[in-house]
Amino acid sequence: MDANDKRKFALLSGQRVKETIVTFALFGVILAPFMSRLDSQSFHGDENYWLRSSKYFKLFFLDLDTRSREWGEYFAYDSMPVGRYIIGFVLSISGHKDKFKELGEMKEWDFSRDYRWNAAAGATPPKGVLYPARLAMAIFGCISCMLVYWLGKIALGLRFGVIATLLLAYNPLMLTCSRRAMVDAPLLCFLTANIVLMMFFYQYLQQKSLRRTFIFAAAIGVNIALAAGTKFNGCLTGVIFLAFCMLALILRFKRRHVSPRLKDGEEPWIIAASLIIAATLCILVFVGMNPYLYHQPLAGTFNMVKLKLVQSHSQQNWFSGAALPSLSQKIAFVFRRTLFPGDYVALGNIFKFPLVFILFISGLTMLLSAEVKYIRNHRRASLRSIILIWVAVTFGGTTTWIPLDWDRYYLPLVFCVVVISGYSISRITEKCLLAAERLMRRLRR
């Protein structure tokens, strides 16, 4: 090893040590708000629902009974099973296996009554059950934050990853939804993991590493099934992956038109094969974990979607004050809740202007401009395209379907907002540091 190699090795080792220290320090910083005073958070009526439905974990994994009549009951298929399995698994390993029957017989929560009335009616969980379920959701919230750090570090640099993660970890809505015994935190974890997996997929696709490309395509397929199997809006993961693959194909054909002899890793057959692998595994896993679909996979899925639409319409009638029946109302509430000061935004105003809105618009403009320039110069997409597609699909999909002005429905958008805002802060910070460095050089002269 010559002197240059030793110097490069030392720099690389130093960089890895720095990143490792930053990663562990950041994890410690974000862990505190998620874990503190989990018991003090007020009980939410939907926690009753998810704790009651955890009995299906016992039925599926412990009893290995996929033919039980219970799988055909309304309560078995009115929601996706993955969240139920996660909560059931947590209760099982935390020493509460004997509580599944009691939880299954717990009374349904009456949202027209207060906590005291529901507690007297037997709609609250047994002692000791709520904490481990909430702890598991808090851990999922922490993992989601670290995934944002990871995707930021891979695509846009270490500074950006740190800033975006801190913005997310201390977002009030993120902390609220990730500390309930509900399945919003696992859903967000799968949604974010999908972006990280897509980044690795694209990197290996460009490197012509078929084995690793197909491995990550398979991982994406499984992750899509888990996301969709947690909540139906987890299907956005599949839309994001499909949209990015279509973009890669379009840009690939444009490069071939400019230079027919061009050879690269983004061959159409590789992308097509990756889509087939992801779709096949997604369907197999999605159906395999839901016994209700065993005898009627397609019809059963349509029944579940139809039921969810009926439920959303009924909820709009029951909670008319929070209903968002028109597209204009949905757009107005989505932007108001996620980009302007309030309960769901950590940053306030600056000179009477909404800081998050300014950071989001400026960050989106800079990110889009940088990606357009990159595509023009290289005739291929960069990892920034994955982030832009993620933001576009998440905002478009959520705005289209959101039925009620409920806090947890905005959570996927919060992830997009903090990533774009973090990019804006990172670029501004970078420019300020460069300006300060130039000023110091001039003063030294």
Tab-separated table of C-alpha atoms in Angstrom:
chain	number	residue	atom	x	y	z
A	1	MET	CA	0.000	0.000	0.000
A	2	ASP	CA	1.594	3.281	-1.130
A	3	ALA	CA	1.299	6.674	0.560
A	4	ASN	CA	-1.755	7.744	-1.473
A	5	ASP	CA	-3.601	4.514	-0.642
A	6	LYS	CA	-2.804	4.926	3.038
A	7	ARG	CA	-4.059	8.502	2.957
A	8	LYS	CA	-7.298	7.454	1.240
A	9	PHE	CA	-7.773	4.596	3.693
A	10	ALA	CA	-7.226	6.933	6.653
A	11	LEU	CA	-9.725	9.457	5.278
A	12	LEU	CA	-12.290	6.731	4.613
A	13	SER	CA	-11.815	5.247	8.084
A	14	GLY	CA	-12.145	8.681	9.665
A	15	GLN	CA	-15.329	9.352	7.741
A	16	ARG	CA	-16.821	6.037	8.839
A	17	VAL	CA	-15.919	6.700	12.467
A	18	LYS	CA	-17.501	10.150	12.219
A	19	GLU	CA	-20.697	8.752	10.689
A	20	THR	CA	-20.884	6.000	13.331
A	21	ILE	CA	-20.541	8.515	16.163
A	22	VAL	CA	-23.158	10.792	14.603
A	23	THR	CA	-25.545	7.849	14.110
A	24	PHE	CA	-25.361	6.656	17.719
A	25	ALA	CA	-25.543	10.200	19.108
A	26	LEU	CA	-28.546	10.975	16.924
A	27	PHE	CA	-30.320	7.791	17.975
A	28	GLY	CA	-29.845	8.742	21.621
A	29	VAL	CA	-31.207	12.232	21.003
A	30	ILE	CA	-34.367	11.022	19.246
A	31	LEU	CA	-34.952	8.148	21.665
A	32	ALA	CA	-35.718	10.419	24.626
A	33	PRO	CA	-38.942	12.112	23.426
A	34	PHE	CA	-40.427	8.834	22.173
A	35	MET	CA	-39.805	6.873	25.358
A	36	SER	CA	-40.594	9.448	28.040
A	37	ARG	CA	-43.869	9.112	29.961
A	38	LEU	CA	-45.631	6.663	27.683
A	39	ASP	CA	-48.182	5.945	30.399
A	40	SER	CA	-49.121	9.597	30.755
A	41	GLN	CA	-50.589	9.916	27.245
A	42	SER	CA	-54.375	9.863	27.278
A	43	PHE	CA	-56.086	6.689	26.088
A	44	HIS	CA	-57.414	6.776	22.520
A	45	GLY	CA	-60.545	4.821	21.612
A	46	ASP	CA	-58.805	3.220	18.618
A	47	GLU	CA	-56.265	1.661	20.982
A	48	ASN	CA	-59.180	-0.384	22.251
A	49	TYR	CA	-59.810	-1.644	18.698
A	50	TRP	CA	-56.223	-2.697	17.966
A	51	LEU	CA	-55.734	-4.369	21.336
A	52	ARG	CA	-58.967	-6.322	20.899
A	53	SER	CA	-57.950	-7.466	17.422
A	54	SER	CA	-54.546	-8.698	18.612
A	55	LYS	CA	-56.234	-12.060	19.276
A	56	TYR	CA	-55.720	-12.857	15.587
A	57	PHE	CA	-51.995	-13.135	16.248
A	58	LYS	CA	-52.699	-16.029	18.575
A	59	LEU	CA	-55.088	-17.595	16.068
A	60	PHE	CA	-52.618	-17.329	13.160
A	61	PHE	CA	-49.171	-17.809	14.740
A	62	LEU	CA	-49.738	-19.667	18.008
A	63	ASP	CA	-52.762	-21.840	17.223
A	64	LEU	CA	-51.810	-22.142	13.513
A	65	ASP	CA	-55.535	-22.143	12.787
A	66	THR	CA	-56.258	-20.652	9.363
A	67	ARG	CA	-59.590	-22.449	8.976
A	68	SER	CA	-61.348	-21.023	11.990
A	69	ARG	CA	-64.757	-19.461	11.439
A	70	GLU	CA	-63.398	-16.349	13.114
A	71	TRP	CA	-61.545	-15.434	9.892
A	72	GLY	CA	-64.881	-15.004	8.158
A	73	GLU	CA	-66.322	-12.683	10.781
A	74	TYR	CA	-66.636	-8.952	10.121
A	75	PHE	CA	-64.064	-8.075	12.801
A	76	ALA	CA	-61.468	-10.256	11.039
A	77	TYR	CA	-61.454	-8.473	7.699
A	78	ASP	CA	-62.569	-4.901	8.396
A	79	SER	CA	-58.874	-3.970	8.708
A	80	MET	CA	-55.559	-5.314	7.480
A	81	PRO	CA	-53.838	-7.968	9.665
A	82	VAL	CA	-50.190	-6.866	9.935
A	83	GLY	CA	-50.781	-4.282	12.661
A	84	ARG	CA	-52.781	-6.836	14.632
A	85	TYR	CA	-49.961	-9.348	14.330
A	86	ILE	CA	-47.373	-6.795	15.461
A	87	ILE	CA	-49.315	-5.854	18.593
A	88	GLY	CA	-50.103	-9.513	19.305
A	89	PHE	CA	-46.433	-10.447	18.919
A	90	VAL	CA	-45.379	-7.696	21.323
A	91	LEU	CA	-47.918	-8.801	23.922
A	92	SER	CA	-46.804	-12.410	23.480
A	93	ILE	CA	-43.090	-11.761	24.064
A	94	SER	CA	-43.819	-9.372	26.939
A	95	GLY	CA	-45.522	-12.115	28.945
A	96	HIS	CA	-49.171	-11.421	28.156
A	97	LYS	CA	-50.107	-14.545	26.206
A	98	ASP	CA	-52.822	-15.250	28.736
A	99	LYS	CA	-54.524	-11.916	27.999
A	100	PHE	CA	-55.560	-12.586	24.367
A	101	LYS	CA	-58.908	-14.075	25.341
A	102	GLU	CA	-59.651	-11.252	27.750
A	103	LEU	CA	-58.672	-8.653	25.139
A	104	GLY	CA	-60.842	-10.338	22.526
A	105	GLU	CA	-63.830	-10.104	24.861
A	106	MET	CA	-63.177	-6.464	25.792
A	107	LYS	CA	-66.133	-4.183	25.084
A	108	GLU	CA	-66.048	-1.940	22.037
A	109	TRP	CA	-65.184	1.691	22.691
A	110	ASP	CA	-68.092	4.119	22.586
A	111	PHE	CA	-66.818	7.403	21.126
A	112	SER	CA	-69.957	9.227	22.224
A	113	ARG	CA	-68.988	8.624	25.875
A	114	ASP	CA	-65.997	9.748	27.934
A	115	TYR	CA	-63.150	7.651	29.313
A	116	ARG	CA	-64.760	7.119	32.725
A	117	TRP	CA	-67.949	5.705	31.183
A	118	ASN	CA	-66.011	3.383	28.856
A	119	ALA	CA	-63.790	2.196	31.691
A	120	ALA	CA	-66.844	1.323	33.778
A	121	ALA	CA	-68.351	-0.503	30.788
A	122	GLY	CA	-65.222	-2.698	30.393
A	123	ALA	CA	-63.778	-1.032	27.298
A	124	THR	CA	-60.289	-0.455	28.734
A	125	PRO	CA	-57.501	-3.066	28.532
A	126	PRO	CA	-56.231	-5.172	31.439
A	127	LYS	CA	-53.493	-3.708	33.606
A	128	GLY	CA	-49.984	-3.966	32.148
A	129	VAL	CA	-51.048	-4.554	28.550
A	130	LEU	CA	-51.064	-0.990	27.246
A	131	TYR	CA	-47.457	-0.068	28.059
A	132	PRO	CA	-45.620	-2.746	26.007
A	133	ALA	CA	-47.891	-2.076	23.020
A	134	ARG	CA	-47.160	1.634	23.217
A	135	LEU	CA	-43.454	0.955	23.726
A	136	ALA	CA	-43.365	-1.101	20.523
A	137	MET	CA	-45.002	1.733	18.572
A	138	ALA	CA	-42.482	4.205	20.014
A	139	ILE	CA	-39.660	1.941	18.831
A	140	PHE	CA	-41.205	1.852	15.353
A	141	GLY	CA	-41.291	5.659	15.467
A	142	CYS	CA	-37.582	5.789	16.342
A	143	ILE	CA	-36.760	3.353	13.539
A	144	SER	CA	-38.712	5.504	11.088
A	145	CYS	CA	-36.669	8.534	12.116
A	146	MET	CA	-33.419	6.623	11.637
A	147	LEU	CA	-34.616	5.463	8.217
A	148	VAL	CA	-35.135	9.122	7.278
A	149	TYR	CA	-31.572	9.782	8.451
A	150	TRP	CA	-30.326	6.838	6.397
A	151	LEU	CA	-32.122	7.808	3.182
A	152	GLY	CA	-30.994	11.405	3.654
A	153	LYS	CA	-27.375	10.373	4.153
A	154	ILE	CA	-27.456	8.112	1.083
A	155	ALA	CA	-29.117	10.596	-1.268
A	156	LEU	CA	-28.211	14.087	-0.098
A	157	GLY	CA	-25.519	13.960	2.547
A	158	LEU	CA	-24.943	13.519	6.274
A	159	ARG	CA	-25.929	17.061	7.272
A	160	PHE	CA	-29.267	16.757	5.516
A	161	GLY	CA	-29.954	13.388	7.154
A	162	VAL	CA	-29.345	14.797	10.636
A	163	ILE	CA	-31.501	17.894	10.097
A	164	ALA	CA	-34.447	15.991	8.580
A	165	THR	CA	-34.345	13.392	11.359
A	166	LEU	CA	-34.391	15.988	14.139
A	167	LEU	CA	-37.284	17.818	12.479
A	168	LEU	CA	-39.231	14.568	12.339
A	169	ALA	CA	-38.347	13.264	15.797
A	170	TYR	CA	-39.529	16.458	17.500
A	171	ASN	CA	-42.612	16.965	15.361
A	172	PRO	CA	-45.614	17.033	17.753
A	173	LEU	CA	-47.820	14.904	15.481
A	174	MET	CA	-45.091	12.296	15.059
A	175	LEU	CA	-44.647	12.016	18.815
A	176	THR	CA	-48.386	11.767	19.443
A	177	CYS	CA	-49.121	9.079	16.848
A	178	SER	CA	-46.014	7.013	17.616
A	179	ARG	CA	-46.878	6.701	21.316
A	180	ARG	CA	-50.309	5.091	20.929
A	181	ALA	CA	-51.099	1.372	20.734
A	182	MET	CA	-52.182	1.843	17.131
A	183	VAL	CA	-50.563	0.935	13.820
A	184	ASP	CA	-49.653	4.336	12.361
A	185	ALA	CA	-46.008	4.010	13.435
A	186	PRO	CA	-45.461	0.608	11.737
A	187	LEU	CA	-47.140	1.923	8.581
A	188	LEU	CA	-44.787	4.908	8.455
A	189	CYS	CA	-41.851	2.606	9.092
A	190	PHE	CA	-42.757	0.461	6.073
A	191	LEU	CA	-43.413	3.543	3.917
A	192	THR	CA	-39.994	4.981	4.738
A	193	ALA	CA	-38.222	1.637	4.440
A	194	ASN	CA	-39.609	1.413	0.913
A	195	ILE	CA	-37.720	4.573	-0.088
A	196	VAL	CA	-34.450	3.278	1.373
A	197	LEU	CA	-34.869	-0.079	-0.388
A	198	MET	CA	-35.594	1.706	-3.673
A	199	MET	CA	-32.368	3.687	-3.345
A	200	PHE	CA	-30.325	0.520	-2.935
A	201	PHE	CA	-32.273	-1.095	-5.770
A	202	TYR	CA	-31.460	1.778	-8.120
A	203	GLN	CA	-27.795	1.885	-7.148
A	204	TYR	CA	-27.338	-1.815	-7.922
A	205	LEU	CA	-29.425	-1.459	-11.086
A	206	GLN	CA	-26.977	1.152	-12.356
A	207	GLN	CA	-24.028	-1.047	-11.373
A	208	LYS	CA	-25.443	-3.990	-13.382
A	209	SER	CA	-25.420	-6.169	-10.271
A	210	LEU	CA	-28.311	-8.461	-11.209
A	211	ARG	CA	-28.312	-10.573	-8.068
A	212	ARG	CA	-28.451	-7.598	-5.715
A	213	THR	CA	-30.908	-5.740	-7.939
A	214	PHE	CA	-33.325	-8.675	-7.832
A	215	ILE	CA	-32.762	-9.178	-4.089
A	216	PHE	CA	-33.805	-5.600	-3.391
A	217	ALA	CA	-36.713	-5.900	-5.841
A	218	ALA	CA	-37.871	-8.908	-3.801
A	219	ALA	CA	-37.398	-6.968	-0.547
A	220	ILE	CA	-39.453	-4.106	-1.987
A	221	GLY	CA	-42.237	-6.543	-2.916
A	222	VAL	CA	-42.353	-7.968	0.612
A	223	ASN	CA	-42.258	-4.479	2.110
A	224	ILE	CA	-45.127	-3.319	-0.114
A	225	ALA	CA	-47.186	-6.269	1.120
A	226	LEU	CA	-46.395	-5.376	4.740
A	227	ALA	CA	-47.276	-1.722	4.186
A	228	ALA	CA	-50.541	-2.525	2.381
A	229	GLY	CA	-51.220	-5.232	4.975
A	230	THR	CA	-50.975	-2.642	7.748
A	231	LYS	CA	-53.297	-0.051	6.230
A	232	PHE	CA	-54.686	0.364	2.732
A	233	ASN	CA	-52.825	3.640	2.138
A	234	GLY	CA	-49.676	1.540	2.399
A	235	CYS	CA	-50.456	0.685	-1.246
A	236	LEU	CA	-48.791	4.006	-2.073
A	237	THR	CA	-45.473	2.169	-1.725
A	238	GLY	CA	-46.327	0.117	-4.801
A	239	VAL	CA	-47.364	3.215	-6.761
A	240	ILE	CA	-44.073	4.946	-5.873
A	241	PHE	CA	-41.986	1.959	-6.993
A	242	LEU	CA	-43.939	1.566	-10.224
A	243	ALA	CA	-43.690	5.294	-11.017
A	244	PHE	CA	-39.932	5.318	-10.503
A	245	CYS	CA	-39.430	2.234	-12.673
A	246	MET	CA	-41.476	3.882	-15.423
A	247	LEU	CA	-39.302	7.010	-15.163
A	248	ALA	CA	-36.136	4.898	-15.403
A	249	LEU	CA	-37.505	3.150	-18.499
A	250	ILE	CA	-38.469	6.422	-20.189
A	251	LEU	CA	-35.070	7.999	-19.562
A	252	ARG	CA	-33.313	4.836	-20.672
A	253	PHE	CA	-35.109	4.844	-24.025
A	254	LYS	CA	-34.252	8.528	-24.469
A	255	ARG	CA	-30.565	7.748	-23.924
A	256	ARG	CA	-30.735	4.926	-26.458
A	257	HIS	CA	-32.335	7.302	-28.965
A	258	VAL	CA	-29.404	9.719	-28.547
A	259	SER	CA	-26.776	6.948	-28.612
A	260	PRO	CA	-27.980	3.520	-29.852
A	261	ARG	CA	-24.714	1.875	-28.798
A	262	LEU	CA	-25.108	2.989	-25.210
A	263	LYS	CA	-25.088	0.156	-22.696
A	264	ASP	CA	-25.967	0.591	-19.046
A	265	GLY	CA	-27.482	-1.262	-16.131
A	266	GLU	CA	-30.969	0.096	-16.675
A	267	GLU	CA	-31.908	-2.458	-19.305
A	268	PRO	CA	-35.673	-2.756	-19.878
A	269	TRP	CA	-35.724	-6.487	-19.174
A	270	ILE	CA	-34.020	-5.973	-15.806
A	271	ILE	CA	-36.568	-3.360	-14.752
A	272	ALA	CA	-39.455	-5.496	-16.055
A	273	ALA	CA	-38.129	-8.566	-14.246
A	274	SER	CA	-37.741	-6.527	-11.054
A	275	LEU	CA	-41.350	-5.372	-11.287
A	276	ILE	CA	-42.529	-8.946	-11.816
A	277	ILE	CA	-40.489	-10.192	-8.844
A	278	ALA	CA	-41.779	-7.403	-6.595
A	279	ALA	CA	-45.401	-7.879	-7.707
A	280	THR	CA	-45.293	-11.668	-7.319
A	281	LEU	CA	-43.840	-11.583	-3.810
A	282	CYS	CA	-46.183	-8.757	-2.830
A	283	ILE	CA	-49.249	-10.793	-3.828
A	284	LEU	CA	-47.974	-14.006	-2.218
A	285	VAL	CA	-47.135	-12.329	1.090
A	286	PHE	CA	-50.269	-10.160	1.139
A	287	VAL	CA	-52.563	-13.147	0.583
A	288	GLY	CA	-50.485	-15.554	2.659
A	289	MET	CA	-50.790	-13.521	5.838
A	290	ASN	CA	-54.560	-13.062	5.549
A	291	PRO	CA	-56.610	-16.307	5.817
A	292	TYR	CA	-59.749	-14.422	4.806
A	293	LEU	CA	-58.294	-14.244	1.279
A	294	TYR	CA	-57.259	-17.892	0.930
A	295	HIS	CA	-60.380	-19.019	-0.933
A	296	GLN	CA	-61.117	-15.763	-2.753
A	297	PRO	CA	-57.948	-13.632	-3.078
A	298	LEU	CA	-59.232	-11.133	-5.633
A	299	ALA	CA	-62.886	-11.007	-4.564
A	300	GLY	CA	-61.880	-10.902	-0.894
A	301	THR	CA	-59.538	-7.966	-1.506
A	302	PHE	CA	-62.268	-6.068	-3.349
A	303	ASN	CA	-64.655	-6.794	-0.468
A	304	MET	CA	-62.157	-5.358	2.010
A	305	VAL	CA	-61.642	-2.235	-0.113
A	306	LYS	CA	-65.394	-1.809	-0.558
A	307	LEU	CA	-65.939	-2.236	3.180
A	308	LYS	CA	-63.283	0.372	3.937
A	309	LEU	CA	-64.990	2.847	1.596
A	310	VAL	CA	-68.336	2.193	3.284
A	311	GLN	CA	-66.720	2.674	6.702
A	312	SER	CA	-65.174	5.981	5.602
A	313	HIS	CA	-68.552	7.216	4.356
A	314	SER	CA	-70.211	6.169	7.606
A	315	GLN	CA	-67.508	7.895	9.655
A	316	GLN	CA	-68.104	11.091	7.688
A	317	ASN	CA	-71.740	10.901	8.767
A	318	TRP	CA	-70.954	10.040	12.379
A	319	PHE	CA	-68.222	12.687	12.706
A	320	SER	CA	-69.697	15.308	10.391
A	321	GLY	CA	-67.711	18.099	12.043
A	322	ALA	CA	-64.459	16.530	10.864
A	323	ALA	CA	-65.676	15.316	7.460
A	324	LEU	CA	-63.876	16.399	4.276
A	325	PRO	CA	-66.372	15.566	1.509
A	326	SER	CA	-65.012	17.768	-1.300
A	327	LEU	CA	-61.614	17.834	-3.006
A	328	SER	CA	-61.215	21.561	-2.335
A	329	GLN	CA	-61.679	20.958	1.412
A	330	LYS	CA	-59.180	18.118	1.333
A	331	ILE	CA	-56.564	20.258	-0.417
A	332	ALA	CA	-57.139	23.164	1.963
A	333	PHE	CA	-56.838	21.014	5.096
A	334	VAL	CA	-53.826	19.047	3.854
A	335	PHE	CA	-51.828	22.233	3.214
A	336	ARG	CA	-53.101	23.983	6.338
A	337	ARG	CA	-52.278	21.096	8.665
A	338	THR	CA	-48.862	20.174	7.260
A	339	LEU	CA	-47.324	23.464	6.087
A	340	PHE	CA	-48.658	26.113	8.461
A	341	PRO	CA	-48.145	26.586	12.230
A	342	GLY	CA	-50.390	24.459	14.403
A	343	ASP	CA	-50.531	21.207	16.319
A	344	TYR	CA	-48.867	19.226	13.517
A	345	VAL	CA	-45.933	21.551	12.700
A	346	ALA	CA	-42.902	22.016	14.944
A	347	LEU	CA	-41.735	25.360	13.510
A	348	GLY	CA	-43.713	28.597	13.772
A	349	ASN	CA	-43.689	31.901	11.900
A	350	ILE	CA	-40.787	34.123	10.954
A	351	PHE	CA	-41.683	37.767	10.417
A	352	LYS	CA	-45.342	36.655	10.284
A	353	PHE	CA	-44.598	34.200	7.440
A	354	PRO	CA	-45.023	30.418	7.950
A	355	LEU	CA	-41.484	29.078	8.183
A	356	VAL	CA	-42.301	25.471	7.240
A	357	PHE	CA	-44.208	26.594	4.134
A	358	ILE	CA	-41.261	28.758	3.022
A	359	LEU	CA	-38.743	25.978	3.671
A	360	PHE	CA	-40.898	23.408	1.883
A	361	ILE	CA	-41.439	25.506	-1.254
A	362	SER	CA	-37.800	26.595	-1.447
A	363	GLY	CA	-36.534	23.063	-0.777
A	364	LEU	CA	-38.861	21.558	-3.358
A	365	THR	CA	-37.780	24.162	-5.925
A	366	MET	CA	-34.074	23.559	-5.283
A	367	LEU	CA	-34.452	19.767	-5.302
A	368	LEU	CA	-36.512	19.766	-8.502
A	369	SER	CA	-34.126	22.202	-10.209
A	370	ALA	CA	-31.092	20.127	-9.264
A	371	GLU	CA	-32.727	16.929	-10.537
A	372	VAL	CA	-33.820	18.486	-13.848
A	373	LYS	CA	-30.245	19.686	-14.432
A	374	TYR	CA	-28.893	16.247	-13.557
A	375	ILE	CA	-31.287	14.513	-15.963
A	376	ARG	CA	-30.409	16.955	-18.756
A	377	ASN	CA	-26.678	16.425	-18.263
A	378	HIS	CA	-26.663	12.661	-17.656
A	379	ARG	CA	-29.953	11.563	-19.249
A	380	ARG	CA	-30.684	9.410	-16.230
A	381	ALA	CA	-32.384	9.909	-12.875
A	382	SER	CA	-30.537	10.298	-9.596
A	383	LEU	CA	-31.673	9.274	-6.125
A	384	ARG	CA	-33.338	12.675	-5.850
A	385	SER	CA	-36.014	11.443	-8.267
A	386	ILE	CA	-37.061	8.792	-5.749
A	387	ILE	CA	-37.602	11.479	-3.122
A	388	LEU	CA	-39.532	13.710	-5.530
A	389	ILE	CA	-41.789	10.850	-6.659
A	390	TRP	CA	-42.341	9.861	-3.031
A	391	VAL	CA	-43.450	13.403	-2.163
A	392	ALA	CA	-45.686	13.744	-5.257
A	393	VAL	CA	-47.423	10.373	-4.828
A	394	THR	CA	-47.879	10.778	-1.068
A	395	PHE	CA	-49.367	14.263	-1.343
A	396	GLY	CA	-51.492	13.318	-4.340
A	397	GLY	CA	-52.722	10.030	-2.891
A	398	THR	CA	-53.435	11.368	0.589
A	399	THR	CA	-55.196	14.480	-0.686
A	400	THR	CA	-57.390	12.375	-2.967
A	401	TRP	CA	-58.690	9.914	-0.372
A	402	ILE	CA	-58.448	11.590	3.072
A	403	PRO	CA	-62.022	11.378	4.436
A	404	LEU	CA	-61.721	13.140	7.804
A	405	ASP	CA	-59.692	15.825	9.504
A	406	TRP	CA	-58.041	13.360	11.873
A	407	ASP	CA	-54.468	13.841	12.981
A	408	ARG	CA	-53.034	10.453	12.000
A	409	TYR	CA	-54.113	10.816	8.367
A	410	TYR	CA	-51.591	13.632	7.925
A	411	LEU	CA	-48.632	11.703	9.304
A	412	PRO	CA	-47.305	10.335	5.958
A	413	LEU	CA	-47.255	13.924	4.680
A	414	VAL	CA	-45.245	15.078	7.690
A	415	PHE	CA	-42.426	12.756	6.593
A	416	CYS	CA	-42.363	14.352	3.146
A	417	VAL	CA	-42.492	17.867	4.583
A	418	VAL	CA	-39.577	17.357	6.989
A	419	VAL	CA	-37.437	15.780	4.256
A	420	ILE	CA	-37.976	18.678	1.836
A	421	SER	CA	-37.668	21.284	4.614
A	422	GLY	CA	-34.526	19.560	5.856
A	423	TYR	CA	-33.048	19.762	2.370
A	424	SER	CA	-33.770	23.489	2.280
A	425	ILE	CA	-32.157	24.062	5.691
A	426	SER	CA	-29.178	21.916	4.693
A	427	ARG	CA	-28.573	23.897	1.498
A	428	ILE	CA	-28.955	27.239	3.281
A	429	THR	CA	-26.572	26.090	6.020
A	430	GLU	CA	-24.082	24.887	3.431
A	431	LYS	CA	-24.133	28.234	1.625
A	432	CYS	CA	-23.737	30.127	4.896
A	433	LEU	CA	-20.741	27.995	5.882
A	434	LEU	CA	-19.124	28.522	2.475
A	435	ALA	CA	-19.695	32.278	2.736
A	436	ALA	CA	-18.197	32.319	6.237
A	437	GLU	CA	-15.188	30.318	5.023
A	438	ARG	CA	-14.582	32.760	2.169
A	439	LEU	CA	-14.871	35.701	4.546
A	440	MET	CA	-12.317	34.139	6.900
A	441	ARG	CA	-9.891	33.638	4.011
A	442	ARG	CA	-10.206	37.266	2.974
A	443	LEU	CA	-9.636	38.451	6.561
A	444	ARG	CA	-6.492	36.316	6.820
A	445	ARG	CA	-5.097	37.942	3.698
